[in-house]
């Protein structure tokens, strides 16, 4: 434990609570410091009412835990990690021990609807208590053979840094993921790059930078930085992403991480799964898309072929028509079909789907073991049950989230299962995806 020094900037009182010192009448519950006085502390963290909660190196009145009013004191340390932690605690972005925009307070899922929780806080690699961002990534990590890499969501690390750093210190390397908020629908804010989005992007880049600082100060090798931009239905979002791409690359250059540059893809919730998949060897895949040109509503309104081409290297796979390891069949919307809702009795869509899937229906079990089906026709659930072939031995399936979410996470699952060589896990995850994406969340 590193000793740090607290210095009184003005005459102040160290107390047993965050109440005003004048309200504490028991003299054993407080003691005074004159401006310039210093005391040694082992640790400190944010408390209510603009106070630090302190752990004194030398207890006072046999008590180690005290409180100090933040504007009255300064904390110094020669430990670089402690300095970064102080920067995080004092930041204008107010992320320390605060709910995040994505995930609220960051605690685990309440079991049985009770107030007690299954875990005090979620692991640093779990974004939120949903299948694709919780149970799925936990299973992916379990299937990994190599156990030397920590997977880190930047906003989660900065939310509870002291809770995560001891665990991270047990790993040799780290993958950091950071999502950037999308610029949203064309209306009601028609601004090409709204101020609220600029403010969020500043905060998100800052989170990423502090995560890099923390890991480098711990001498942990950063092996990948995986980023994506969320729901963006404005045509201007392509330019916004380009701006963020430049800012990200400048940040990586600043910390000598230029070798880790890779595009900001469209999506967000799939990033941890993609980061896990990146730790495995390069893999060749054959990709077939039912319609390569239709507009994808939440993904910068870009065509699926472009989106998939960007996503492949972010998962650590490359496209190949020959000598491939597994193949990926992606169902998309027909040309001129609705791009953001379900169309009942769409015969043109049904004709496209039937023709596309026909080539896979007579596959042998050996072929199906290397087949991935992605239903990208609709966000947050399958278009209908047509994408479910009458077998339970496919390599992987996915149809949840935006097109970027679905493609990134399903490719990652497929790659991990390809190397895990675990038929039971493969079947389990395939049936789990079918149950969740088709029968629980399908729009039909």
Short mmCIF file of C-alpha atoms in Angstrom, two decimals:
data_model
loop_
_atom_site.label_atom_id
_atom_site.label_comp_id
_atom_site.label_asym_id
_atom_site.label_seq_id
_atom_site.Cartn_x
_atom_site.Cartn_y
_atom_site.Cartn_z
CA UNK A 1 0.00 0.00 0.00
CA UNK A 2 1.45 3.36 -1.04
CA UNK A 3 1.55 6.11 1.57
CA UNK A 4 0.18 9.45 0.40
CA UNK A 5 0.12 12.84 2.06
CA UNK A 6 -2.88 15.04 2.70
CA UNK A 7 -2.06 18.74 3.04
CA UNK A 8 -4.42 21.31 4.56
CA UNK A 9 -4.79 24.28 2.20
CA UNK A 10 -6.61 26.32 4.88
CA UNK A 11 -7.43 25.81 8.54
CA UNK A 12 -9.80 22.85 8.47
CA UNK A 13 -11.30 20.04 10.52
CA UNK A 14 -11.01 16.31 9.89
CA UNK A 15 -14.22 14.62 11.03
CA UNK A 16 -16.02 11.36 11.64
CA UNK A 17 -18.86 12.34 9.30
CA UNK A 18 -19.58 14.63 6.38
CA UNK A 19 -21.57 17.03 8.54
CA UNK A 20 -20.36 20.60 9.02
CA UNK A 21 -17.77 20.54 11.80
CA UNK A 22 -19.83 23.04 13.84
CA UNK A 23 -22.55 20.40 14.12
CA UNK A 24 -20.18 17.85 15.66
CA UNK A 25 -19.99 18.53 19.39
CA UNK A 26 -18.09 15.42 20.50
CA UNK A 27 -14.43 16.46 20.39
CA UNK A 28 -13.31 12.85 19.93
CA UNK A 29 -15.14 12.86 16.61
CA UNK A 30 -13.00 15.57 15.01
CA UNK A 31 -9.54 17.11 15.02
CA UNK A 32 -8.09 20.28 13.50
CA UNK A 33 -5.37 20.95 10.94
CA UNK A 34 -3.73 24.32 10.42
CA UNK A 35 -3.05 25.51 6.87
CA UNK A 36 0.12 23.76 5.70
CA UNK A 37 -0.21 20.78 8.06
CA UNK A 38 0.29 17.34 6.52
CA UNK A 39 -0.87 13.86 7.51
CA UNK A 40 -0.16 10.51 5.90
CA UNK A 41 -3.01 8.47 4.43
CA UNK A 42 -3.15 4.99 2.94
CA UNK A 43 -6.20 5.58 0.77
CA UNK A 44 -9.03 7.96 -0.03
CA UNK A 45 -12.25 7.91 -2.01
CA UNK A 46 -15.20 10.12 -2.82
CA UNK A 47 -17.89 10.57 -0.17
CA UNK A 48 -21.13 12.53 0.14
CA UNK A 49 -21.37 16.29 0.48
CA UNK A 50 -18.10 17.06 -1.39
CA UNK A 51 -15.86 15.14 1.04
CA UNK A 52 -13.05 12.63 0.86
CA UNK A 53 -13.29 9.48 2.94
CA UNK A 54 -9.76 8.92 4.30
CA UNK A 55 -7.88 5.93 5.66
CA UNK A 56 -5.19 7.38 7.92
CA UNK A 57 -1.80 5.68 8.10
CA UNK A 58 -1.70 6.45 11.84
CA UNK A 59 -5.16 6.23 13.43
CA UNK A 60 -6.43 9.11 15.55
CA UNK A 61 -8.33 8.13 18.69
CA UNK A 62 -7.77 4.54 17.49
CA UNK A 63 -9.86 5.31 14.40
CA UNK A 64 -8.42 5.12 10.86
CA UNK A 65 -11.48 6.20 8.86
CA UNK A 66 -12.10 9.98 8.71
CA UNK A 67 -13.59 12.60 6.38
CA UNK A 68 -12.14 15.81 4.92
CA UNK A 69 -13.83 18.63 3.02
CA UNK A 70 -12.36 18.43 -0.51
CA UNK A 71 -11.87 22.19 -1.18
CA UNK A 72 -9.84 22.49 2.05
CA UNK A 73 -7.21 19.85 1.32
CA UNK A 74 -4.75 18.59 -1.29
CA UNK A 75 -3.57 15.01 -1.69
CA UNK A 76 -0.11 14.28 -3.10
CA UNK A 77 1.70 11.08 -3.94
CA UNK A 78 4.82 9.96 -5.79
CA UNK A 79 2.88 6.91 -6.99
CA UNK A 80 1.82 7.52 -10.62
CA UNK A 81 -1.28 5.34 -10.21
CA UNK A 82 -2.37 7.40 -7.21
CA UNK A 83 -1.88 10.60 -9.20
CA UNK A 84 -4.08 9.31 -12.02
CA UNK A 85 -6.70 8.18 -9.52
CA UNK A 86 -6.74 11.67 -8.06
CA UNK A 87 -7.20 13.14 -11.55
CA UNK A 88 -10.16 10.81 -12.06
CA UNK A 89 -11.71 11.69 -8.72
CA UNK A 90 -11.38 15.44 -9.30
CA UNK A 91 -12.35 15.44 -12.96
CA UNK A 92 -14.97 17.84 -14.27
CA UNK A 93 -16.62 14.85 -15.95
CA UNK A 94 -17.67 13.45 -12.55
CA UNK A 95 -17.40 9.76 -13.40
CA UNK A 96 -15.93 8.41 -10.15
CA UNK A 97 -18.47 6.31 -8.22
CA UNK A 98 -21.22 7.82 -10.38
CA UNK A 99 -23.74 6.06 -12.63
CA UNK A 100 -22.72 5.83 -16.28
CA UNK A 101 -24.84 6.79 -19.28
CA UNK A 102 -24.88 3.18 -20.51
CA UNK A 103 -25.26 1.15 -17.38
CA UNK A 104 -26.36 3.15 -14.38
CA UNK A 105 -24.72 2.24 -11.08
CA UNK A 106 -22.73 -0.70 -12.43
CA UNK A 107 -23.88 -3.29 -9.92
CA UNK A 108 -24.83 -6.85 -10.70
CA UNK A 109 -28.25 -8.25 -11.45
CA UNK A 110 -30.58 -8.43 -8.40
CA UNK A 111 -31.40 -12.14 -7.86
CA UNK A 112 -35.09 -13.04 -7.49
CA UNK A 113 -36.11 -9.39 -7.59
CA UNK A 114 -34.70 -8.77 -4.11
CA UNK A 115 -32.60 -5.81 -2.99
CA UNK A 116 -29.55 -7.98 -2.38
CA UNK A 117 -27.36 -8.42 -5.44
CA UNK A 118 -25.58 -11.33 -7.07
CA UNK A 119 -22.34 -9.31 -6.97
CA UNK A 120 -21.42 -5.93 -5.58
CA UNK A 121 -20.31 -4.63 -8.96
CA UNK A 122 -20.20 -6.21 -12.41
CA UNK A 123 -16.78 -7.30 -13.71
CA UNK A 124 -14.90 -4.60 -15.59
CA UNK A 125 -15.62 -6.34 -18.92
CA UNK A 126 -19.41 -6.49 -18.45
CA UNK A 127 -21.28 -3.53 -19.89
CA UNK A 128 -24.80 -4.21 -18.62
CA UNK A 129 -27.09 -7.04 -17.46
CA UNK A 130 -28.24 -8.18 -20.90
CA UNK A 131 -27.41 -11.46 -22.59
CA UNK A 132 -25.03 -10.08 -25.22
CA UNK A 133 -23.22 -7.80 -22.80
CA UNK A 134 -23.20 -9.99 -19.70
CA UNK A 135 -23.72 -13.76 -19.85
CA UNK A 136 -22.40 -14.02 -23.40
CA UNK A 137 -19.05 -12.33 -22.70
CA UNK A 138 -18.63 -14.30 -19.48
CA UNK A 139 -19.01 -17.49 -21.48
CA UNK A 140 -16.60 -16.24 -24.14
CA UNK A 141 -13.89 -15.59 -21.56
CA UNK A 142 -14.43 -19.04 -20.09
CA UNK A 143 -13.88 -20.62 -23.51
CA UNK A 144 -10.59 -18.78 -24.10
CA UNK A 145 -7.52 -20.94 -23.72
CA UNK A 146 -5.13 -18.03 -23.17
CA UNK A 147 -5.68 -16.34 -19.82
CA UNK A 148 -3.09 -13.55 -19.86
CA UNK A 149 -5.31 -10.67 -21.04
CA UNK A 150 -7.70 -8.41 -19.15
CA UNK A 151 -10.69 -7.05 -21.07
CA UNK A 152 -11.66 -3.58 -19.96
CA UNK A 153 -14.57 -1.26 -20.64
CA UNK A 154 -13.08 2.19 -20.10
CA UNK A 155 -16.17 3.72 -18.51
CA UNK A 156 -16.47 0.82 -16.07
CA UNK A 157 -12.80 1.04 -15.02
CA UNK A 158 -13.12 4.75 -14.26
CA UNK A 159 -16.36 4.21 -12.37
CA UNK A 160 -14.73 1.97 -9.72
CA UNK A 161 -10.95 2.00 -10.40
CA UNK A 162 -9.77 0.80 -6.98
CA UNK A 163 -12.05 -2.23 -7.21
CA UNK A 164 -10.62 -3.33 -10.55
CA UNK A 165 -6.91 -2.48 -10.41
CA UNK A 166 -5.91 -5.41 -8.13
CA UNK A 167 -7.53 -7.87 -10.56
CA UNK A 168 -6.05 -6.17 -13.63
CA UNK A 169 -2.59 -6.33 -12.05
CA UNK A 170 -2.78 -10.14 -12.28
CA UNK A 171 -2.75 -9.99 -16.10
CA UNK A 172 0.14 -9.30 -18.46
CA UNK A 173 -1.86 -7.54 -21.18
CA UNK A 174 -5.09 -5.64 -21.63
CA UNK A 175 -7.66 -4.93 -24.33
CA UNK A 176 -9.58 -1.67 -23.88
CA UNK A 177 -12.98 -1.08 -25.44
CA UNK A 178 -14.70 2.28 -25.77
CA UNK A 179 -17.99 3.12 -27.43
CA UNK A 180 -18.80 6.61 -28.67
CA UNK A 181 -22.38 7.82 -28.50
CA UNK A 182 -24.11 7.94 -31.87
CA UNK A 183 -25.53 11.18 -33.21
CA UNK A 184 -29.05 9.82 -33.18
CA UNK A 185 -32.08 10.17 -35.47
CA UNK A 186 -32.52 12.93 -38.06
CA UNK A 187 -35.14 14.55 -35.84
CA UNK A 188 -35.86 16.25 -33.49
CA UNK A 189 -32.28 17.61 -33.55
CA UNK A 190 -31.38 18.26 -37.18
CA UNK A 191 -27.91 19.59 -36.26
CA UNK A 192 -25.25 17.60 -38.14
CA UNK A 193 -23.09 17.31 -35.01
CA UNK A 194 -25.17 18.26 -31.93
CA UNK A 195 -23.46 19.90 -28.95
CA UNK A 196 -24.65 17.15 -26.60
CA UNK A 197 -22.86 14.58 -28.77
CA UNK A 198 -19.66 16.66 -28.80
CA UNK A 199 -19.76 16.83 -24.99
CA UNK A 200 -20.27 13.07 -24.69
CA UNK A 201 -17.43 12.42 -27.14
CA UNK A 202 -15.09 14.61 -25.09
CA UNK A 203 -16.01 12.62 -22.00
CA UNK A 204 -15.64 9.25 -23.74
CA UNK A 205 -12.23 10.09 -25.16
CA UNK A 206 -11.15 11.27 -21.73
CA UNK A 207 -12.26 7.95 -20.24
CA UNK A 208 -10.21 6.11 -22.80
CA UNK A 209 -7.16 8.28 -22.14
CA UNK A 210 -7.31 7.76 -18.37
CA UNK A 211 -7.63 4.00 -18.88
CA UNK A 212 -4.53 4.06 -21.06
CA UNK A 213 -2.66 6.11 -18.44
CA UNK A 214 -3.63 3.70 -15.66
CA UNK A 215 -2.54 0.61 -17.58
CA UNK A 216 0.73 2.12 -18.75
CA UNK A 217 1.53 3.31 -15.22
CA UNK A 218 1.06 -0.34 -14.12
CA UNK A 219 3.39 -1.51 -16.93
CA UNK A 220 0.62 -3.52 -18.54
CA UNK A 221 0.87 -3.99 -22.30
CA UNK A 222 -2.17 -2.70 -24.18
CA UNK A 223 -2.66 -5.19 -27.01
CA UNK A 224 -5.78 -3.67 -28.62
CA UNK A 225 -8.09 -0.66 -28.43
CA UNK A 226 -11.50 -1.54 -29.89
CA UNK A 227 -13.96 1.29 -30.56
CA UNK A 228 -17.34 1.77 -32.20
CA UNK A 229 -19.99 4.46 -32.62
CA UNK A 230 -23.56 3.80 -31.54
CA UNK A 231 -26.98 4.43 -33.10
CA UNK A 232 -26.57 7.03 -35.84
CA UNK A 233 -29.37 7.62 -38.31
CA UNK A 234 -28.19 11.01 -39.58
CA UNK A 235 -26.51 11.13 -42.95
CA UNK A 236 -23.96 13.45 -41.31
CA UNK A 237 -22.88 10.69 -38.92
CA UNK A 238 -20.27 9.48 -41.41
CA UNK A 239 -18.46 12.81 -41.06
CA UNK A 240 -18.83 12.74 -37.27
CA UNK A 241 -17.25 9.30 -37.16
CA UNK A 242 -14.39 10.55 -39.36
CA UNK A 243 -13.77 13.37 -36.88
CA UNK A 244 -13.73 10.93 -33.98
CA UNK A 245 -11.44 8.62 -35.94
CA UNK A 246 -8.88 11.43 -36.22
CA UNK A 247 -9.17 12.27 -32.53
CA UNK A 248 -8.77 8.62 -31.56
CA UNK A 249 -5.68 8.19 -33.73
CA UNK A 250 -4.14 11.36 -32.25
CA UNK A 251 -4.73 9.94 -28.76
CA UNK A 252 -3.08 6.64 -29.67
CA UNK A 253 -0.10 8.51 -31.15
CA UNK A 254 0.22 10.50 -27.91
CA UNK A 255 0.68 7.31 -25.87
CA UNK A 256 2.88 5.48 -28.41
CA UNK A 257 0.09 3.15 -29.43
CA UNK A 258 0.05 3.98 -33.14
CA UNK A 259 0.38 0.29 -34.02
CA UNK A 260 -3.08 -0.31 -32.53
CA UNK A 261 -4.95 1.97 -34.92
CA UNK A 262 -8.05 0.42 -36.44
CA UNK A 263 -11.32 1.91 -37.69
CA UNK A 264 -14.15 2.98 -35.44
CA UNK A 265 -16.87 0.61 -36.62
CA UNK A 266 -20.62 1.04 -36.21
CA UNK A 267 -22.11 -0.57 -33.13
CA UNK A 268 -21.13 -0.58 -29.43
CA UNK A 269 -22.53 -3.44 -27.35
CA UNK A 270 -20.49 -6.06 -29.23
CA UNK A 271 -17.10 -4.53 -28.43
CA UNK A 272 -16.03 -6.80 -25.58
CA UNK A 273 -16.81 -9.94 -27.56
CA UNK A 274 -14.82 -8.50 -30.47
CA UNK A 275 -11.91 -7.66 -28.17
CA UNK A 276 -11.89 -11.22 -26.87
CA UNK A 277 -11.90 -12.59 -30.42
CA UNK A 278 -9.00 -10.33 -31.40
CA UNK A 279 -6.69 -12.20 -29.03
CA UNK A 280 -7.02 -15.34 -31.17
CA UNK A 281 -5.11 -15.97 -34.43
CA UNK A 282 -6.20 -14.41 -37.71
CA UNK A 283 -9.02 -16.44 -39.22
CA UNK A 284 -10.32 -16.68 -42.79
CA UNK A 285 -14.03 -16.55 -43.49
CA UNK A 286 -16.26 -16.73 -46.54
CA UNK A 287 -19.03 -14.12 -46.40
CA UNK A 288 -22.32 -14.14 -48.34
CA UNK A 289 -24.81 -11.27 -47.96
CA UNK A 290 -28.35 -11.58 -49.32
CA UNK A 291 -28.46 -7.92 -50.37
CA UNK A 292 -25.21 -5.96 -50.16
CA UNK A 293 -26.60 -2.51 -50.93
CA UNK A 294 -29.62 -1.85 -48.70
CA UNK A 295 -29.38 0.99 -46.19
CA UNK A 296 -28.79 0.02 -42.53
CA UNK A 297 -30.77 2.47 -40.44
CA UNK A 298 -28.77 2.59 -37.17
CA UNK A 299 -25.32 2.17 -38.69
CA UNK A 300 -24.73 5.53 -40.30
CA UNK A 301 -27.24 4.45 -42.96
CA UNK A 302 -24.40 2.68 -44.70
CA UNK A 303 -24.74 -0.44 -46.91
CA UNK A 304 -24.14 -3.84 -45.25
CA UNK A 305 -21.21 -4.81 -47.48
CA UNK A 306 -19.30 -1.71 -46.31
CA UNK A 307 -20.21 -2.37 -42.67
CA UNK A 308 -19.12 -6.01 -42.81
CA UNK A 309 -15.85 -5.12 -44.56
CA UNK A 310 -15.01 -2.75 -41.68
CA UNK A 311 -16.11 -5.22 -39.01
CA UNK A 312 -14.03 -8.19 -40.14
CA UNK A 313 -10.57 -6.83 -39.15
CA UNK A 314 -12.01 -5.50 -35.88
CA UNK A 315 -12.81 -9.13 -34.97
CA UNK A 316 -9.50 -10.42 -36.31
CA UNK A 317 -10.85 -12.21 -39.38
CA UNK A 318 -10.29 -11.71 -43.09
CA UNK A 319 -12.47 -12.55 -46.06
CA UNK A 320 -11.48 -15.36 -48.40
CA UNK A 321 -13.33 -17.22 -51.13
CA UNK A 322 -10.97 -20.19 -50.83
CA UNK A 323 -9.24 -21.93 -47.97
CA UNK A 324 -11.63 -20.41 -45.41
CA UNK A 325 -12.11 -21.62 -41.81
CA UNK A 326 -15.87 -20.99 -41.60
CA UNK A 327 -18.53 -19.29 -43.68
CA UNK A 328 -20.98 -16.56 -42.77
CA UNK A 329 -24.45 -16.15 -44.28
CA UNK A 330 -26.01 -12.72 -43.61
CA UNK A 331 -29.68 -11.97 -44.24
CA UNK A 332 -30.41 -8.30 -44.98
CA UNK A 333 -33.36 -6.25 -46.21
CA UNK A 334 -34.52 -6.23 -49.78
CA UNK A 335 -33.87 -3.18 -51.90
CA UNK A 336 -36.41 -0.38 -51.25
CA UNK A 337 -37.86 -2.27 -48.29
CA UNK A 338 -38.50 -0.55 -44.98
CA UNK A 339 -35.20 0.12 -43.24
CA UNK A 340 -36.37 0.52 -39.65
CA UNK A 341 -39.48 -1.57 -39.02
CA UNK A 342 -41.14 -4.90 -39.77
CA UNK A 343 -43.28 -5.21 -42.88
CA UNK A 344 -45.93 -7.91 -42.58
CA UNK A 345 -46.48 -10.18 -45.58
CA UNK A 346 -43.58 -8.69 -47.53
CA UNK A 347 -43.52 -11.18 -50.39
CA UNK A 348 -40.47 -9.64 -52.05
CA UNK A 349 -38.52 -9.99 -48.79
CA UNK A 350 -39.70 -13.57 -48.37
CA UNK A 351 -38.62 -14.41 -51.90
CA UNK A 352 -35.15 -12.97 -51.32
CA UNK A 353 -34.81 -14.82 -47.99
CA UNK A 354 -35.99 -18.16 -49.36
CA UNK A 355 -33.63 -18.00 -52.32
CA UNK A 356 -30.70 -17.04 -50.11
CA UNK A 357 -31.24 -19.72 -47.45
CA UNK A 358 -31.95 -22.50 -49.93
CA UNK A 359 -28.24 -23.07 -50.54
CA UNK A 360 -27.69 -23.98 -46.86
CA UNK A 361 -30.66 -26.26 -46.17
CA UNK A 362 -29.03 -29.40 -47.50
CA UNK A 363 -25.65 -28.92 -45.83
CA UNK A 364 -24.07 -31.93 -44.15
CA UNK A 365 -23.37 -31.89 -40.42
CA UNK A 366 -19.68 -31.22 -41.20
CA UNK A 367 -20.62 -28.19 -43.30
CA UNK A 368 -23.07 -26.89 -40.69
CA UNK A 369 -20.37 -27.09 -38.02
CA UNK A 370 -18.60 -24.32 -39.96
CA UNK A 371 -21.68 -22.25 -40.87
CA UNK A 372 -22.71 -19.00 -39.19
CA UNK A 373 -26.09 -17.40 -39.86
CA UNK A 374 -26.67 -13.74 -39.05
CA UNK A 375 -30.20 -12.39 -39.37
CA UNK A 376 -29.55 -8.69 -39.93
CA UNK A 377 -32.96 -7.84 -41.34
CA UNK A 378 -34.16 -6.06 -38.23
CA UNK A 379 -32.63 -4.65 -35.05
CA UNK A 380 -33.08 -6.22 -31.60
CA UNK A 381 -34.58 -9.47 -32.82
CA UNK A 382 -35.06 -11.76 -35.78
CA UNK A 383 -37.28 -10.80 -38.70
CA UNK A 384 -39.09 -14.11 -38.22
CA UNK A 385 -38.21 -17.78 -37.74
CA UNK A 386 -37.09 -18.40 -41.33
CA UNK A 387 -33.44 -17.92 -40.41
CA UNK A 388 -33.58 -20.92 -38.07
CA UNK A 389 -32.63 -24.05 -39.96
CA UNK A 390 -33.97 -27.37 -38.58
CA UNK A 391 -30.64 -28.30 -36.98
CA UNK A 392 -28.89 -27.57 -33.70
CA UNK A 393 -25.29 -27.99 -34.86
CA UNK A 394 -24.43 -24.70 -36.59
CA UNK A 395 -21.27 -22.92 -35.50
CA UNK A 396 -23.12 -19.77 -34.46
CA UNK A 397 -26.24 -17.66 -34.91
CA UNK A 398 -27.11 -14.05 -34.11
CA UNK A 399 -29.94 -11.59 -34.64
CA UNK A 400 -29.82 -9.16 -31.74
CA UNK A 401 -29.12 -5.45 -31.82
CA UNK A 402 -28.24 -3.11 -34.64
CA UNK A 403 -26.53 -4.55 -37.70
CA UNK A 404 -23.11 -3.63 -36.26
CA UNK A 405 -23.99 -5.18 -32.88
CA UNK A 406 -25.21 -8.37 -34.49
CA UNK A 407 -22.42 -8.86 -37.01
CA UNK A 408 -19.63 -8.02 -34.53
CA UNK A 409 -20.86 -10.19 -31.68
CA UNK A 410 -21.84 -13.17 -33.85
CA UNK A 411 -18.53 -13.17 -35.73
CA UNK A 412 -16.72 -13.00 -32.39
CA UNK A 413 -18.70 -15.91 -30.96
CA UNK A 414 -18.08 -17.96 -34.11
CA UNK A 415 -14.34 -17.31 -34.04
CA UNK A 416 -14.04 -18.18 -30.36
CA UNK A 417 -16.05 -21.39 -30.79
CA UNK A 418 -14.02 -22.32 -33.87
CA UNK A 419 -10.87 -22.35 -31.74
CA UNK A 420 -12.47 -23.73 -28.58
CA UNK A 421 -13.40 -27.02 -30.30
CA UNK A 422 -16.12 -27.54 -27.74
CA UNK A 423 -19.26 -29.07 -29.34
CA UNK A 424 -21.29 -28.83 -26.14
CA UNK A 425 -20.56 -25.11 -25.77
CA UNK A 426 -21.21 -24.58 -29.46
CA UNK A 427 -24.65 -26.20 -29.23
CA UNK A 428 -25.44 -24.40 -25.97
CA UNK A 429 -24.62 -20.96 -27.36
CA UNK A 430 -26.40 -21.64 -30.65
CA UNK A 431 -29.64 -22.70 -28.95
CA UNK A 432 -29.31 -19.85 -26.43
CA UNK A 433 -29.06 -17.34 -29.29
CA UNK A 434 -32.07 -18.87 -31.07
CA UNK A 435 -34.17 -18.74 -27.90
CA UNK A 436 -33.19 -15.14 -27.14
CA UNK A 437 -32.94 -13.55 -30.58
CA UNK A 438 -35.76 -15.36 -32.40
CA UNK A 439 -38.35 -16.64 -29.96
CA UNK A 440 -37.96 -14.00 -27.23
CA UNK A 441 -37.18 -10.92 -29.30
CA UNK A 442 -38.34 -11.60 -32.88
CA UNK A 443 -40.61 -8.85 -34.11
CA UNK A 444 -43.01 -11.19 -35.90
#
